[in-house]
XYZ file of C-alpha atoms in Angstrom:
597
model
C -22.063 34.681 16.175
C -21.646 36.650 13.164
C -22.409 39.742 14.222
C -20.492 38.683 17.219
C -17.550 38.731 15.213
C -18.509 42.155 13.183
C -18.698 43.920 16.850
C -15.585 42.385 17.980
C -13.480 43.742 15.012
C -16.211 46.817 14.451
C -14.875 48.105 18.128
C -11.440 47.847 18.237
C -11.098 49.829 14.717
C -13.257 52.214 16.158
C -11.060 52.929 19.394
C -8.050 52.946 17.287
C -9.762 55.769 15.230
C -10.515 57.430 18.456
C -7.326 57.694 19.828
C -6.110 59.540 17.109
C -8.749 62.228 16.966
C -8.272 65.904 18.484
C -8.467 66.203 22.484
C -12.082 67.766 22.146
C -13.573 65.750 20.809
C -16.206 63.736 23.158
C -14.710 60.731 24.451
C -11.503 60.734 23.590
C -10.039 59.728 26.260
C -12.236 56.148 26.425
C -10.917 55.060 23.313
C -9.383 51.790 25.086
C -12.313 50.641 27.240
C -13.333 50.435 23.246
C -10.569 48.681 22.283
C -10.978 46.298 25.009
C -14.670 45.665 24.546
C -13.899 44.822 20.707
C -11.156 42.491 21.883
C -13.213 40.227 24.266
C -16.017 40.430 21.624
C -13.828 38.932 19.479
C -12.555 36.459 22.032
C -16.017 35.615 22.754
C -16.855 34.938 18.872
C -13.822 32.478 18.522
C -14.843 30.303 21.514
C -17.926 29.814 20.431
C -16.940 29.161 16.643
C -14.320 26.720 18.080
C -17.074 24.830 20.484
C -19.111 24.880 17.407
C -16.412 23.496 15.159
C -14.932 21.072 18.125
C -18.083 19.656 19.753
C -20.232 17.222 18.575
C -22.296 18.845 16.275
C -19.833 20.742 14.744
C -17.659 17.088 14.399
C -20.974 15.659 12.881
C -21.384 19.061 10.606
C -18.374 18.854 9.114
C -18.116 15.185 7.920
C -21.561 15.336 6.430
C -20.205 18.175 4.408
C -17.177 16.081 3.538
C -19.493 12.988 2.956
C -21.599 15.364 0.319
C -19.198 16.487 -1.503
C -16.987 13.471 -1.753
C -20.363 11.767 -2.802
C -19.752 9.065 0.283
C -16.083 7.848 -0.965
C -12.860 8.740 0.682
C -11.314 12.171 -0.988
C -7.693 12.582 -1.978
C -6.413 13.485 0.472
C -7.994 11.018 3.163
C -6.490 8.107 1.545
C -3.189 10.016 1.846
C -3.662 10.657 4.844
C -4.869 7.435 6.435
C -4.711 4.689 3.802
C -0.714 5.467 1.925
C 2.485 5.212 2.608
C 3.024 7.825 4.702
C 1.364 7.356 7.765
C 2.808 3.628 7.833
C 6.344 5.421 7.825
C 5.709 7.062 10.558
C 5.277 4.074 12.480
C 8.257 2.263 11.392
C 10.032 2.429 14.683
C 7.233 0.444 16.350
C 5.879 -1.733 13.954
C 10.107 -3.017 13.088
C 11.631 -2.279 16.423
C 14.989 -3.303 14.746
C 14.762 0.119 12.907
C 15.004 2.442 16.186
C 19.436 1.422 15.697
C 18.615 3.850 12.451
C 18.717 7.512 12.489
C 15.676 9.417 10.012
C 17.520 8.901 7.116
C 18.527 5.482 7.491
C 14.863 4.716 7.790
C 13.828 6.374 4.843
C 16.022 4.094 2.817
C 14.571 1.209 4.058
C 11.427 0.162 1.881
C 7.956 0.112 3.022
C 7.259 -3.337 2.283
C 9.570 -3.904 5.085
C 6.950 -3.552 7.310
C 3.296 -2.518 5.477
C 2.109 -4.920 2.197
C -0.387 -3.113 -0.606
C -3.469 -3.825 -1.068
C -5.093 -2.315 -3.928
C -4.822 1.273 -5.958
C -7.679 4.124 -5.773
C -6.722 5.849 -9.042
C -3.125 6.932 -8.925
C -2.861 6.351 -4.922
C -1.871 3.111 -3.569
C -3.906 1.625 -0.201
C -1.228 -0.099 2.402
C -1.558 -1.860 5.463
C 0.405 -1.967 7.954
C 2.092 -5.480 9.824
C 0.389 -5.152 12.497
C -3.171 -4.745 11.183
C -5.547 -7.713 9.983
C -7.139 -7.804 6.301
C -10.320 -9.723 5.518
C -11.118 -10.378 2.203
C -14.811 -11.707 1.250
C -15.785 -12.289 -1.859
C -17.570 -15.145 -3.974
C -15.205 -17.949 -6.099
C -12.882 -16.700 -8.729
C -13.173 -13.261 -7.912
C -9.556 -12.841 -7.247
C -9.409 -13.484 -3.625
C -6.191 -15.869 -4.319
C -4.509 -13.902 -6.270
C -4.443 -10.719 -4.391
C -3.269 -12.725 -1.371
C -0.779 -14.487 -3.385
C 0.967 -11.064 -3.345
C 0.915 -10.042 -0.050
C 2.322 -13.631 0.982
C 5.241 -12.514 -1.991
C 5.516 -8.959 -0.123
C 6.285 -10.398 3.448
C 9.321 -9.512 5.014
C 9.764 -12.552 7.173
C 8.399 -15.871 7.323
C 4.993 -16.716 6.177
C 2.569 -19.678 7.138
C -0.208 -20.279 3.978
C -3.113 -22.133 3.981
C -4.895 -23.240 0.568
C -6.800 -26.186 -1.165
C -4.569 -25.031 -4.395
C -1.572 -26.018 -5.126
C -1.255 -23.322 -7.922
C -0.355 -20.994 -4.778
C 2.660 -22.830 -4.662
C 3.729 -22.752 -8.069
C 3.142 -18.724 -8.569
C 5.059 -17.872 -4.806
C 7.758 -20.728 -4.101
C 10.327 -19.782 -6.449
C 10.469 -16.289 -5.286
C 9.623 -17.046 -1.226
C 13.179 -19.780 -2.260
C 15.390 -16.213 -1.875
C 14.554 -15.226 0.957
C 14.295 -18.644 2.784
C 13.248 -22.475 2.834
C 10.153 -23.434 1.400
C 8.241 -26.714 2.835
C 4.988 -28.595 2.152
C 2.578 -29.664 4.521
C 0.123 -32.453 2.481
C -1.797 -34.020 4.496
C -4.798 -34.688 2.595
C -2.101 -35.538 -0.590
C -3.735 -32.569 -2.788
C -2.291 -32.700 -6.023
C 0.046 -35.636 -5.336
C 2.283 -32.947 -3.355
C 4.254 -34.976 -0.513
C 5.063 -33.266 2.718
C 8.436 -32.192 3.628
C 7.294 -31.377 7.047
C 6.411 -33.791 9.860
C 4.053 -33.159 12.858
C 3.194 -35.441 15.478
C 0.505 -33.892 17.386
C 1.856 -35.697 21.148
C 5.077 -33.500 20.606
C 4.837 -31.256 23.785
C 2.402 -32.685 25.071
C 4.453 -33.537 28.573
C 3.951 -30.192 29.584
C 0.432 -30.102 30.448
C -0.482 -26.395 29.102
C 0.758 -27.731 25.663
C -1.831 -31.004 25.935
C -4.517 -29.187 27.065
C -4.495 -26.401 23.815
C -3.417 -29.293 21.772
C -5.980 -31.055 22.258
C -8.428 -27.705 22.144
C -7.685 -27.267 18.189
C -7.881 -30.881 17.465
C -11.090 -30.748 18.726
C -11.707 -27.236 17.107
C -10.748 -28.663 13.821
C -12.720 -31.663 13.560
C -16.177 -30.510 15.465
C -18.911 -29.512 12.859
C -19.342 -25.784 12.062
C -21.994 -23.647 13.374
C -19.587 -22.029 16.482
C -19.628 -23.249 20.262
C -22.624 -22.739 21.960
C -25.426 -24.410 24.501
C -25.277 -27.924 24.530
C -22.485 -28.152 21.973
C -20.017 -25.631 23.926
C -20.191 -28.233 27.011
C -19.461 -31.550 25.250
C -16.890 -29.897 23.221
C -15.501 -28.807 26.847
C -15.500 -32.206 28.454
C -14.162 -33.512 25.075
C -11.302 -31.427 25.210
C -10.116 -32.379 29.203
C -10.528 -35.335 27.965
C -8.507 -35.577 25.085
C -5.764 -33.329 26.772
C -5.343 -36.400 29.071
C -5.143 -38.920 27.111
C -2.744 -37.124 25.153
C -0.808 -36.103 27.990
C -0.637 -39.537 29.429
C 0.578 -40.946 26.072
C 3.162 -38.185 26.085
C 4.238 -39.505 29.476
C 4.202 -42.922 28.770
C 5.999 -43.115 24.862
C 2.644 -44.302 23.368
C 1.077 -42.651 19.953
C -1.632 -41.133 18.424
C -2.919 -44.661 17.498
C -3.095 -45.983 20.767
C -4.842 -42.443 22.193
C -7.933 -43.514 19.352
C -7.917 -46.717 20.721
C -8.305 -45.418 24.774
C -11.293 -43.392 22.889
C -12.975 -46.387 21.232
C -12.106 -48.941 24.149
C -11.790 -46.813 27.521
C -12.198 -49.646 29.654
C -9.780 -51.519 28.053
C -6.616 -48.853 28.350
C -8.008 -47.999 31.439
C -5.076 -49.195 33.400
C -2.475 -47.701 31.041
C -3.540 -44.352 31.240
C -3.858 -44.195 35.198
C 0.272 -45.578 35.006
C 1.365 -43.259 33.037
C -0.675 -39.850 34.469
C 1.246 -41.151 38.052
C 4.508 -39.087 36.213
C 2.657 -36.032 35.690
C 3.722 -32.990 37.168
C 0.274 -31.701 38.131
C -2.871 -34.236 38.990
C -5.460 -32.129 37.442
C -5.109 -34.399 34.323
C -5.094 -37.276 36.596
C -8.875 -36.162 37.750
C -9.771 -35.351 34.193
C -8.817 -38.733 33.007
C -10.669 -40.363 36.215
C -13.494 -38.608 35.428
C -13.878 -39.825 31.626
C -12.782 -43.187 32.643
C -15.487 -43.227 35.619
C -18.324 -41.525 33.794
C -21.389 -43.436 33.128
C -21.779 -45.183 29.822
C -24.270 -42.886 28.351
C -21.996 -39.399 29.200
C -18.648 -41.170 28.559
C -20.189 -42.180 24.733
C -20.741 -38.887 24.089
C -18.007 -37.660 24.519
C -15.938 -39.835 23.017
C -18.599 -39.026 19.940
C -17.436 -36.050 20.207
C -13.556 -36.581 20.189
C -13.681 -39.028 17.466
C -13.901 -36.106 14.149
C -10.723 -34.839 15.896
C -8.947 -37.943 15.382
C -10.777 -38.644 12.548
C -7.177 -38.288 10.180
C -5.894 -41.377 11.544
C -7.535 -43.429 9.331
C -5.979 -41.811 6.477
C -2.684 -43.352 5.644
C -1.428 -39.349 3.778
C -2.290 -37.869 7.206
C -1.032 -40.113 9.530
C 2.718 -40.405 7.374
C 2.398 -36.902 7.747
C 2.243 -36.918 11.635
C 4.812 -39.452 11.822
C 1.877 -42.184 13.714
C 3.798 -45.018 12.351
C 7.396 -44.156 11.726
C 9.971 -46.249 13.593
C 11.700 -43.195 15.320
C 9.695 -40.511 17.107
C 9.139 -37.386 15.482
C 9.610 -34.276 16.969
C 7.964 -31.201 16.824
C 7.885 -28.233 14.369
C 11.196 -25.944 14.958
C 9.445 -22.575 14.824
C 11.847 -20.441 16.253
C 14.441 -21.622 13.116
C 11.553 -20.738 10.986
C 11.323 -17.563 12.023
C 15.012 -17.129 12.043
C 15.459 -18.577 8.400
C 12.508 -16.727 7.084
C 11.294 -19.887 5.763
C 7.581 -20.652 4.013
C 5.032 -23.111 5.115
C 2.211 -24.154 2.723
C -0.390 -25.992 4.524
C -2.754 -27.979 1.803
C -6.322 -29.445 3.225
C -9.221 -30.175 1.194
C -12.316 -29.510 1.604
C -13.808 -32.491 3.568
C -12.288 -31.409 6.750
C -11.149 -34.797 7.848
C -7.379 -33.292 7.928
C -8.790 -30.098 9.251
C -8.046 -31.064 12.811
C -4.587 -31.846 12.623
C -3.842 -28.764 10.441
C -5.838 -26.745 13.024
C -3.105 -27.917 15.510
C 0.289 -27.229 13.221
C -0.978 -23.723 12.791
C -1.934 -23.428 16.262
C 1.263 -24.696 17.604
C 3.050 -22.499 15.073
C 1.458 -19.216 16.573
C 1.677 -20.092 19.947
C 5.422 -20.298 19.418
C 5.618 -17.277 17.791
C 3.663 -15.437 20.312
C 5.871 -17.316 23.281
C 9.290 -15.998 21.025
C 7.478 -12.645 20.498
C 7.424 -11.922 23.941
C 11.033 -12.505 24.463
C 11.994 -10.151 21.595
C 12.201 -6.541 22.100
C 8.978 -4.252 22.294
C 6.980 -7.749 22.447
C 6.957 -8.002 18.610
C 8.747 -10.490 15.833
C 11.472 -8.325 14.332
C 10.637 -9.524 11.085
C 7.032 -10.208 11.868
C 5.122 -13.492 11.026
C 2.946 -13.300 8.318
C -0.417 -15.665 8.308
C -2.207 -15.707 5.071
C -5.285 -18.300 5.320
C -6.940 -18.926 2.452
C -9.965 -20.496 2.738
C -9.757 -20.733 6.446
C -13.083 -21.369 7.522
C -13.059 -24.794 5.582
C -9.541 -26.354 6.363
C -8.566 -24.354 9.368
C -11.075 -23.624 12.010
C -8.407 -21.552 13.902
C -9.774 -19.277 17.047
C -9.715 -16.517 14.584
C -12.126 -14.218 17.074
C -9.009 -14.340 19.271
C -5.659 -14.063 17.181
C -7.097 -10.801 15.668
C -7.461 -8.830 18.742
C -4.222 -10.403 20.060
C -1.804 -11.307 17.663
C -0.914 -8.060 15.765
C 0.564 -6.342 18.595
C 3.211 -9.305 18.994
C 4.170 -9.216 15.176
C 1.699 -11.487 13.945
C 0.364 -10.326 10.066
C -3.056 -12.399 9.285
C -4.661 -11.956 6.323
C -7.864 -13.778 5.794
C -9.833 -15.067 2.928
C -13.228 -16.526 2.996
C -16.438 -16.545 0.355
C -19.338 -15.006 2.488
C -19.848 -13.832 6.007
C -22.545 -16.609 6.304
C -19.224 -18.707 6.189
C -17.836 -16.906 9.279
C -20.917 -17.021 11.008
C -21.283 -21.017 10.117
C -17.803 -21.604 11.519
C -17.533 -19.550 14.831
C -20.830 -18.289 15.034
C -22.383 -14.890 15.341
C -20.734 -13.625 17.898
C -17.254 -14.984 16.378
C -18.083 -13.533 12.879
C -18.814 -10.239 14.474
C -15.544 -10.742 16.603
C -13.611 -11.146 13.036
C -15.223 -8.490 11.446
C -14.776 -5.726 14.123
C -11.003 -6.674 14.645
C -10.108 -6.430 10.976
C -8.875 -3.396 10.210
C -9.111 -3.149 5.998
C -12.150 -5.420 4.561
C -11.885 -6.104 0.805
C -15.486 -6.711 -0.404
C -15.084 -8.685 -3.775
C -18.079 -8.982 -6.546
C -20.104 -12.289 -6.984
C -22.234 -12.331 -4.051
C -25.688 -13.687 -3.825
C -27.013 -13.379 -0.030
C -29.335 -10.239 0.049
C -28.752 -10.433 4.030
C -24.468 -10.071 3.258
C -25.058 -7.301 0.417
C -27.876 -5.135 2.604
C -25.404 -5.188 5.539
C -22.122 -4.498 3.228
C -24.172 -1.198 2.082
C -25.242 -0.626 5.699
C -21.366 -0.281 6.659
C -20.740 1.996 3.633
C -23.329 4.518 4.104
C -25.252 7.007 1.773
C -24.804 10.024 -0.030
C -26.629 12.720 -1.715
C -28.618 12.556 -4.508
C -30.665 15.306 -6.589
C -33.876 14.568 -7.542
C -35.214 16.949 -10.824
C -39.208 17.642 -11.072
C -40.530 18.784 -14.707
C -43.942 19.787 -15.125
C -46.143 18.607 -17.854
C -44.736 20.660 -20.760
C -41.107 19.112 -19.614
C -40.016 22.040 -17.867
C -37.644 21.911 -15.094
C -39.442 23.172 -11.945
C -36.888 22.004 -9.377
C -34.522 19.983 -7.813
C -34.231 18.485 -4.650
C -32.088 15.760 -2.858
C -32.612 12.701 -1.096
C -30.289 9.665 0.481
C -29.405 6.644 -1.162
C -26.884 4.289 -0.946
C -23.426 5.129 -1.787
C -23.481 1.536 -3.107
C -26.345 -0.158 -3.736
C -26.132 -4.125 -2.813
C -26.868 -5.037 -7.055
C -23.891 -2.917 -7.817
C -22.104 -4.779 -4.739
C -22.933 -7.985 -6.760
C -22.149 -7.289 -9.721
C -18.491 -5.846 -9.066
C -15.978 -6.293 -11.894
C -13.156 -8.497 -11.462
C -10.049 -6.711 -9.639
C -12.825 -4.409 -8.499
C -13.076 -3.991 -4.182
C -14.521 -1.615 -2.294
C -12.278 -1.074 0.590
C -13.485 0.160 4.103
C -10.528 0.765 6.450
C -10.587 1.937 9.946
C -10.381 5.466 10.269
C -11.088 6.229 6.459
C -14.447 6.457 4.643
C -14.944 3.540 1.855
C -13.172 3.340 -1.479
C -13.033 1.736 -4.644
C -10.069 0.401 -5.776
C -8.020 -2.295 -7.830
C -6.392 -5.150 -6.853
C -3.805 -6.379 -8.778
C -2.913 -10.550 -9.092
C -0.001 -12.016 -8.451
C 0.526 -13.110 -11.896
C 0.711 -9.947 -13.071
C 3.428 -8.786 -11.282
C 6.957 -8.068 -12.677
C 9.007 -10.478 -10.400
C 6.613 -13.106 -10.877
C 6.815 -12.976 -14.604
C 10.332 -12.287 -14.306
C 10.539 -15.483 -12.382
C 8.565 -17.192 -14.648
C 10.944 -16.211 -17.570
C 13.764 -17.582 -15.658
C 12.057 -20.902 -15.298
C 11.092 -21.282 -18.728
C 14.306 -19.863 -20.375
C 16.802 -21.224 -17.899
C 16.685 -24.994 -19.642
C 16.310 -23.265 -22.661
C 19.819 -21.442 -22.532
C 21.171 -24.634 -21.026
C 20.579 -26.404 -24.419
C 21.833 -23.652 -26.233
C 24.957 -23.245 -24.338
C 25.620 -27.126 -24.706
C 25.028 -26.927 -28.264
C 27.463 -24.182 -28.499
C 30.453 -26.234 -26.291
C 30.017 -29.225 -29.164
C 30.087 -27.185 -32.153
C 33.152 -25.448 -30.448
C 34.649 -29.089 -29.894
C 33.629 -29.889 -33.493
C 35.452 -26.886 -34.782
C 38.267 -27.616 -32.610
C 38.609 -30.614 -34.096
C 38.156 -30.070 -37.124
C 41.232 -27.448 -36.875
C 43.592 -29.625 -35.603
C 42.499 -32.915 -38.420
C 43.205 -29.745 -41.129
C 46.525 -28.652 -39.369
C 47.209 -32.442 -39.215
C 47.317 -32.720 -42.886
C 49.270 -30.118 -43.432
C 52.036 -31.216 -41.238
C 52.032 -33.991 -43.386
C 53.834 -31.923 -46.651
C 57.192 -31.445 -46.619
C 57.416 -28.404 -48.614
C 54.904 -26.442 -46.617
C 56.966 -26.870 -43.025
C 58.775 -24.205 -41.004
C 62.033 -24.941 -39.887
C 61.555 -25.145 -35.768
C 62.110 -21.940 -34.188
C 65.436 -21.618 -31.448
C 64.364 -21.995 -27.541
C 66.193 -21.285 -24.897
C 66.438 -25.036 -23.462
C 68.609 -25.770 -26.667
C 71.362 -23.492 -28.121
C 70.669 -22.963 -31.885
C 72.309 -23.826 -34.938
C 74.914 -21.943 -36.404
C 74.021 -20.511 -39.709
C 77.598 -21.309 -42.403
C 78.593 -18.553 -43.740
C 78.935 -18.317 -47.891
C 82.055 -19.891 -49.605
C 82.390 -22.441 -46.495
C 82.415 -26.254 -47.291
C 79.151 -26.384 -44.821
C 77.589 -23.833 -47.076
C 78.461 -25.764 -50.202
């Protein structure tokens, strides 16, 4: 192709050189058929240097060069050009459709965490992610995890639903989430002695069959034991669910609660009768033949399924989590307002422990919460919250087994922001199995790998996904000489240096960008959260200092008047009272008068 080229631009030159030669000289008059042939040489040379560059050889060429001299790590100028700022602003008009109303420059005043959060800082440059993209974060205990998601539930724009076993994430984010909206507590496992400002009865909906029927799909979600759906599992945890969703539909129907849907479980025979009454009202009889069906099933099937429904109702017995749900309050308790949530921009902190016997009826609040959004979303313009709904589950495998596989392929084009936290991808696979796990990894777009990890299996696969690079190898002879150096492939990073990541320290692999290492930063480190913080602790402060300062100004007041008191009190240091206009004053005698005398 080279010489190709050299002929193509070799020719043309030489016709041009032709032309202007004397008539006699041979040829003369041909000097454009060379000109021509040196023209489609060079045409010739540039379609195949562009198929070269443009196919898939030349594609692969070219980022192994890049991957070589980058030594495996995104460059400069790929994390500017798919990991900053910049490319999130140009998508401002569809990730905040409220921002079309706004010409160019109206849009560059509004800031970027109006619609992206960041997520860590490659040397000078700062990583975002956009609203409409899902973050996974995995990383062993007290790496950070928390406190890096802390911030981006401090950088949403619009209302945010959190997850934690901590209550600490409450303390660092409620006085600043208090600005921008409500902030309410969802306890009910009663971690840290926290009560809930929120209450949920799971039966609210539940007259309209489609809400029973995925209702009664997270309860069951929540409280079956991890290890994902699958065989013989995946069909009791089916039946359990039509199950479930009929009993819960018929006690919808009827006015009954939560407490008398365990005892149709424990005793079917028993509210047999009650059930079949109150399905008779239901708009559709397909819960009618699910309920028939449980109620009719032979002794053996029917007890295991009602094994099976049993961890999902398992909360009941706990008297936090069933004044939570409202099971035994005298009035009935409706269901979660999301649509003012969304409006208000309010906060929702959703506290579990770690036993998962709450898990199931957290499982449904968050599930009910996202449906609604998702049912809102779709009524909004361009199918997305306008400001979106931001999701930040901490510790999510172990206190809210949501359908996680699902959500992230769905939910970000309707507004949704999820961010996810969890210790291990043996904890994803554990909880919705390997072909969930995959499902979660694949539809994240950023994954923060954090430091601490132990599983060789996790580690080998984390250096898998972030390749190899280059590495020269130098050969001395026996005298010590160098006698040459080659290079072989090796891990960009290896899975020991994976473990044994510093703290703040992620490696970040985003789509469309190779993999980086950058900072996080914590929440507490922030400058509104310390400027918050200040406020707290100096607001009482000033408050005794300022009433202080009104009683020593009352004491000096006082103390004024008891000294101009006591003054009053000698005759020859008083003023005669000056005239006013309400009385005319006294004449002053003149000298020589009797009055003067």
């Amino acid at each position: 192709m080279g010489r190709l080229a050299a002929f193509g631009l070799l020719l043309p030159f030489a016709g041009l050189m032709l032309r202007s030669a004397p008539g006699y000289v041979p040829g003369q008059s041909r000097w454009a058929w060379l000109l021509v042939a040196g023209l489609v040489l060079l045409g010739v040379a540039v379609m195949r240097l562009r198929q070269r560059r443009g196919g898939s050889s030349g594609v692969v060429d070219r980022w192994s060069r890049k991957s070589r001299r980058n030594g495996g790590v995104a460059s400069t100028w790929a994390i500017i050009r798919h990991g900053s700022f910049l490319p999130v602003r140009w998508k401002a008009k569809v990730l905040r459709p409220s921002l079309r109303q706004l010409g160019w420059w109206g849009r560059l005043a509004v800031p970027t965490r109006a619609y992206a959060t960041p997520l860590a800082r490659v040397g000078w440059l700062r990583v975002w992610s956009a609203c409409e993209d899902v973050t996974l974060r995995v990383g062993g205990p007290r790496t950070g995890k928390t406190g890096e998601l802390a911030g981006r539930i401090l950088d949403a724009p619009g209302a945010v639903i959190v997850t934690s076993t901590r209550t600490d994430v409450i303390d660092l984010t409620a006085p600043l989430r208090r600005k921008l909206g409500s902030v309410r507590v969802f306890n009910p496992s009663g971690l840290g002695g926290l009560a809930s400002t929120i209450v949920f009865d799971p039966l609210s909906g539940c007259a309209d069959p489609a809400v029973a029927e995925y209702r009664a799909g997270d309860l069951v979600a929540g409280g079956s034991a991890p290890g994902g759906d699958g065989g013989e599992r995946a069909y009791w945890s089916t039946q359990a669910r039509m199950a479930l969703a009929g009993l819960m539909h018929a006690a919808a129907l009827g006015g009954a609660g939560m407490r008398d849907v365990l005892a149709w479980v424990a005793n079917p025979d028993a509210g047999a009768d009650d059930v079949r009454r109150y399905l008779r009202r239901s708009p559709g009889s397909a819960f009618g033949e699910f309920a028939e069906q449980f109620l009719t099933n032979n002794d053996r099937t029917r007890s295991s399924i009602c094994s099976t429904i049993m961890p999902a109702l398992a909360w009941l017995t706990n008297p936090t989590a069933a004044a939570a749900a409202g099971v035994d309050a005298q009035t009935t308790t409706g269901g979660f307002d999301v649509p003012a949530l969304l409006e208000q921009n309010g906060t929702v902190f959703l506290l579990g422990a770690e036993d998962a016997q709450t898990a199931p009826l957290l499982c449904a609040l968050v599930g009910h919460i996202a449906r609604e959004a998702r049912k809102t979303a779709g009524l909004s313009p361009a199918g997305r919250l306008d400001p979106p709904l931001t999701l930040a589950l901490d510790e999510a495998a172990l206190i809210c087994p949501v359908p996680l596989d699902n959500w992230t392929a769905d939910m970000g084009g309707r507004g949704v922001t999820i961010h996810i936290a969890v210790q291990s991808r043996a904890q994803l696979r554990q909880r919705w199995g390997d072909n969930g796990a995959a499902a979660i990894l694949n539809n994240s777009a950023t994954l923060l790998i954090y430091g601490a990890g132990k599983d060789g299996d996790d580690l080998g696969g984390y250096a898998t996904l972030i390749g190899e690079r280059d590495e020269e190898v130098a050969t001395y002879d026996a005298q010590g000489n160098l006698t040459g150096i080659s290079h072989r492939r090796v891990p960009v990073l290896s899975p020991a240096l994976l473990a044994q990541l510093p703290f703040r320290r992620v490696v970040i692999i985003r789509r469309g960008m190779a993999p980086a290492v950058g900072k996080v930063q914590m929440a507490w480190k922030r400058g509104d959260v310390r400027r918050a913080n200040l406020a707290i602790t100096w607001t009482p402060r000033l408050q005794r200092i300022a009433t202080a300062s009104r009683q020593l100004a009352r004491w000096g007041a006082a103390r004024t008047r008891q000294a101009a008191g006591w003054t009053a009190t000698q005759p020859h240091l008083t003023e005669p009272a000056p005239a006013t206009g309400d009385m005319p004053a006294r004449a002053v005698p003149e000298e020589g008068t009797a009055d003067a005398a």
